[in-house]
Amino acid sequence: MIRSLIRTTKTSCVQLNQRNIRYSSTKHGKVLNVNTMHPLIKNVEYAVRGALPIRAEALSAQLKKDPSKLNFDKVVFCNIGNPQQLNQKPITFFRQVASLCENPELLKAENRGLVSKLYPADAIARAELLMKNIGSIGAYTHSKGITHIRENVAKFIERRDGYPAEPENIYLTQGASEGVQKVIQLLTHNTKSGIMIPIPQYPLYSATLSLVDAAPVPYYLNEKEDWGLDPAELKRSVTEARKNGVNVCALVIINPGNPTGQCLSEENIREIIRFCHEERIVLLADEVYQTNIYQPERRPFHSLKKVLMSMGPEYSEQELFSFHSTSKGMVGECGRRGGYFECVNIDPEIMDQVYKISSISLCPNVHGQIMVDLMTNPPVEGDESYPQYRAEMDAIFQSLSRRAIKLAKCFNNLEGVTCNEAEGAMYLFPQITLPPKAIEAAKEKKMTADSFYALSMLDSTGVCVIPGSGFGQEPGTYHFRSTFLPEEHLFDGFCAGLQDFHKSFMDKYRD
Ligand SMILES: Cc1ncc(COP(=O)(O)O)c(C=O)c1O
């Protein structure tokens, strides 16, 4: 962002000359308009907040004004992994601590009697400890994030992986997105800087690459092999990009996958590390779904850091940035914007640069930092809040597992639809074979066929999914992505509505 902004100021004079853009005065219209704005920003696409969700918002507003005009009584936002928007309950302990931190009056000795009737002792103790280390929530913190919280994140990583982690190598961020954007900015120079991204991918990557005017280097996931990652495909992708003069500097792994829901095996991760080591490519591991693991025996989560560390001294120079978030898992606190990234084997001079760019935005928001502390350092067995914490986490997890299976089954029962089961994450990405007449009808409307299908679904059922073209897909195939986050008690009705819509859509366009 920073570089593109600097570039904006640098290039705007050039654009004036080259494209003959006139910045008109207020007498003749707006100075800032779509012709004068930065073209890179204009060109960015971000499907999960794109045309379909905008239409869904409009339908939602219409339902409030005049529900009689629509066939449904509610819009279901399956376009984005935003669990609490679909009524997932926040974890009680987390909110108790957050609320105590928010109002330090509650922690004063004179209020203790009243407060201890409302809050368990361990929530009060945690809030006190945090406030001792934070001071005031209203103050800027260290640009890397509060040291005490980074120490807790380092301990969490050590417990998870069995290898040391260094608080100084951890940056707290406003969600994983901010970290990803910073690192991509740091890695790319110009249109010939390439970052390998999976296809299908989460559009944060393509959008950020557009913003910094760098090249996405696609590698395709194999739908027939449960969206597995084939090292031969990585080789093909890098070779082709280099042949085209692209300097491939990094590779993004989304594990578990979004939108594809696969969870990589340890051996597959090793192959990826070997590939990056051999090709001198920095690894970016997006691991925001690391606790959304639905087939733990067959496909447990392995962090890239752990696998890298297990590969010994030969790989001690392999650079890695790994990202995590409070938005996903069973925590689902998307709105608090908490996250972190860990820098592994990064050159000390680059670490100084990471610190410098983090300082420009002063610090990540403190509410998000507190949530990172809670996510990485939750109640443990023996703590007063542990039984409730465990029960809430387990209930959400088990319900998500059941909904994942139910939705995949629902999709697989639809004519012309095939859907891999989710090994992880919060999404299914079914493939649809659309009748030629539907493809024609889409063309007439100047839409991709998958957008046409998704829009028809939204208009008929109120369910908002995202067309596969927003994530990338093999040419000639059509998909859509749906979360499996609608509430479980509504799920049968939700699936029945989708089945009815699909049948009438197929009947309408059948040859
Ligand atoms: C793969 C992936 N990475 C990153 C993010 C961004 O998450 P955050 O809310 O932490 O910015 C998302 C959000 O859906 C995601 O799916």
PDB file of C-alpha atoms and ligand atoms in Angstrom, residues 46 48 80-82 173-180 201-205 253-259 286-289 323-328 333-335 337-340 425-427 481, ligand 1:
ATOM      1  CA  TYR A  46     -12.070  -8.702  -4.645  1.00  0.00           C
ATOM      2  CA  VAL A  48     -15.790 -11.972  -1.660  1.00  0.00           C
ATOM      3  CA  ILE A  80     -17.411 -14.885   3.452  1.00  0.00           C
ATOM      4  CA  GLY A  81     -16.002 -16.812   6.393  1.00  0.00           C
ATOM      5  CA  ASN A  82     -17.518 -14.482   8.969  1.00  0.00           C
ATOM      6  CA  THR A 173      -1.268  -7.429  12.941  1.00  0.00           C
ATOM      7  CA  GLN A 174      -4.805  -6.300  12.205  1.00  0.00           C
ATOM      8  CA  GLY A 175      -5.953  -9.694  11.001  1.00  0.00           C
ATOM      9  CA  ALA A 176      -3.750 -11.883   8.833  1.00  0.00           C
ATOM     10  CA  SER A 177      -4.586  -9.682   5.829  1.00  0.00           C
ATOM     11  CA  GLU A 178      -2.464  -6.784   7.018  1.00  0.00           C
ATOM     12  CA  GLY A 179       0.543  -9.035   7.521  1.00  0.00           C
ATOM     13  CA  VAL A 180       0.139 -10.629   4.097  1.00  0.00           C
ATOM     14  CA  GLN A 201      -6.907 -18.914  -4.287  1.00  0.00           C
ATOM     15  CA  TYR A 202      -8.225 -16.572  -1.659  1.00  0.00           C
ATOM     16  CA  PRO A 203      -8.420 -13.230  -3.514  1.00  0.00           C
ATOM     17  CA  LEU A 204      -6.430 -11.330  -0.874  1.00  0.00           C
ATOM     18  CA  TYR A 205      -3.403 -12.538  -2.838  1.00  0.00           C
ATOM     19  CA  ILE A 253       0.601 -21.891   0.552  1.00  0.00           C
ATOM     20  CA  ILE A 254      -2.898 -21.681   1.995  1.00  0.00           C
ATOM     21  CA  ASN A 255      -3.182 -24.579   4.424  1.00  0.00           C
ATOM     22  CA  PRO A 256      -5.923 -25.557   5.101  1.00  0.00           C
ATOM     23  CA  GLY A 257      -7.092 -24.227   1.776  1.00  0.00           C
ATOM     24  CA  ASN A 258      -9.506 -21.462   0.972  1.00  0.00           C
ATOM     25  CA  PRO A 259     -11.712 -21.907  -1.072  1.00  0.00           C
ATOM     26  CA  ASP A 286      -1.268 -18.751   5.315  1.00  0.00           C
ATOM     27  CA  GLU A 287      -2.382 -20.932   8.210  1.00  0.00           C
ATOM     28  CA  VAL A 288      -5.431 -19.035   9.419  1.00  0.00           C
ATOM     29  CA  TYR A 289      -7.570 -22.212   9.384  1.00  0.00           C
ATOM     30  CA  PHE A 323       0.353 -16.000   9.179  1.00  0.00           C
ATOM     31  CA  HIS A 324      -2.378 -16.658  11.692  1.00  0.00           C
ATOM     32  CA  SER A 325      -5.596 -14.905  12.676  1.00  0.00           C
ATOM     33  CA  THR A 326      -8.248 -14.586  15.365  1.00  0.00           C
ATOM     34  CA  SER A 327     -10.934 -14.458  12.664  1.00  0.00           C
ATOM     35  CA  LYS A 328     -11.205 -18.189  12.014  1.00  0.00           C
ATOM     36  CA  GLU A 333     -13.622 -12.836  16.045  1.00  0.00           C
ATOM     37  CA  CYS A 334     -13.307 -11.359  12.544  1.00  0.00           C
ATOM     38  CA  GLY A 335     -14.370  -7.860  13.540  1.00  0.00           C
ATOM     39  CA  ARG A 337      -8.972  -7.697  13.495  1.00  0.00           C
ATOM     40  CA  GLY A 338      -6.376  -9.728  15.352  1.00  0.00           C
ATOM     41  CA  GLY A 339      -3.547 -11.686  13.798  1.00  0.00           C
ATOM     42  CA  TYR A 340       0.172 -12.214  13.724  1.00  0.00           C
ATOM     43  CA  ALA A 425     -11.303 -24.436   6.692  1.00  0.00           C
ATOM     44  CA  MET A 426     -14.935 -23.242   6.324  1.00  0.00           C
ATOM     45  CA  TYR A 427     -15.795 -23.665   2.670  1.00  0.00           C
ATOM     46  CA  ARG A 481     -17.726 -21.209  -3.048  1.00  0.00           C
TER      47      ARG A 481
HETATM   48  C1  LIG B   1      -6.909 -17.868   3.541  1.00  0.00           C
HETATM   49  C2  LIG B   1      -7.207 -16.593   4.252  1.00  0.00           C
HETATM   50  N1  LIG B   1      -6.192 -15.808   4.617  1.00  0.00           N
HETATM   51  C3  LIG B   1      -6.399 -14.649   5.243  1.00  0.00           C
HETATM   52  C4  LIG B   1      -7.668 -14.221   5.537  1.00  0.00           C
HETATM   53  C5  LIG B   1      -7.850 -12.908   6.203  1.00  0.00           C
HETATM   54  O1  LIG B   1      -8.204 -13.045   7.528  1.00  0.00           O
HETATM   55  P1  LIG B   1      -8.128 -11.867   8.558  1.00  0.00           P
HETATM   56  O2  LIG B   1      -9.515 -11.625   9.014  1.00  0.00           O
HETATM   57  O3  LIG B   1      -7.260 -12.392   9.650  1.00  0.00           O
HETATM   58  O4  LIG B   1      -7.521 -10.687   7.908  1.00  0.00           O
HETATM   59  C6  LIG B   1      -8.765 -14.999   5.174  1.00  0.00           C
HETATM   60  C7  LIG B   1     -10.143 -14.552   5.426  1.00  0.00           C
HETATM   61  O5  LIG B   1     -11.121 -15.140   5.027  1.00  0.00           O
HETATM   62  C8  LIG B   1      -8.524 -16.219   4.519  1.00  0.00           C
HETATM   63  O6  LIG B   1      -9.522 -17.025   4.143  1.00  0.00           O
END
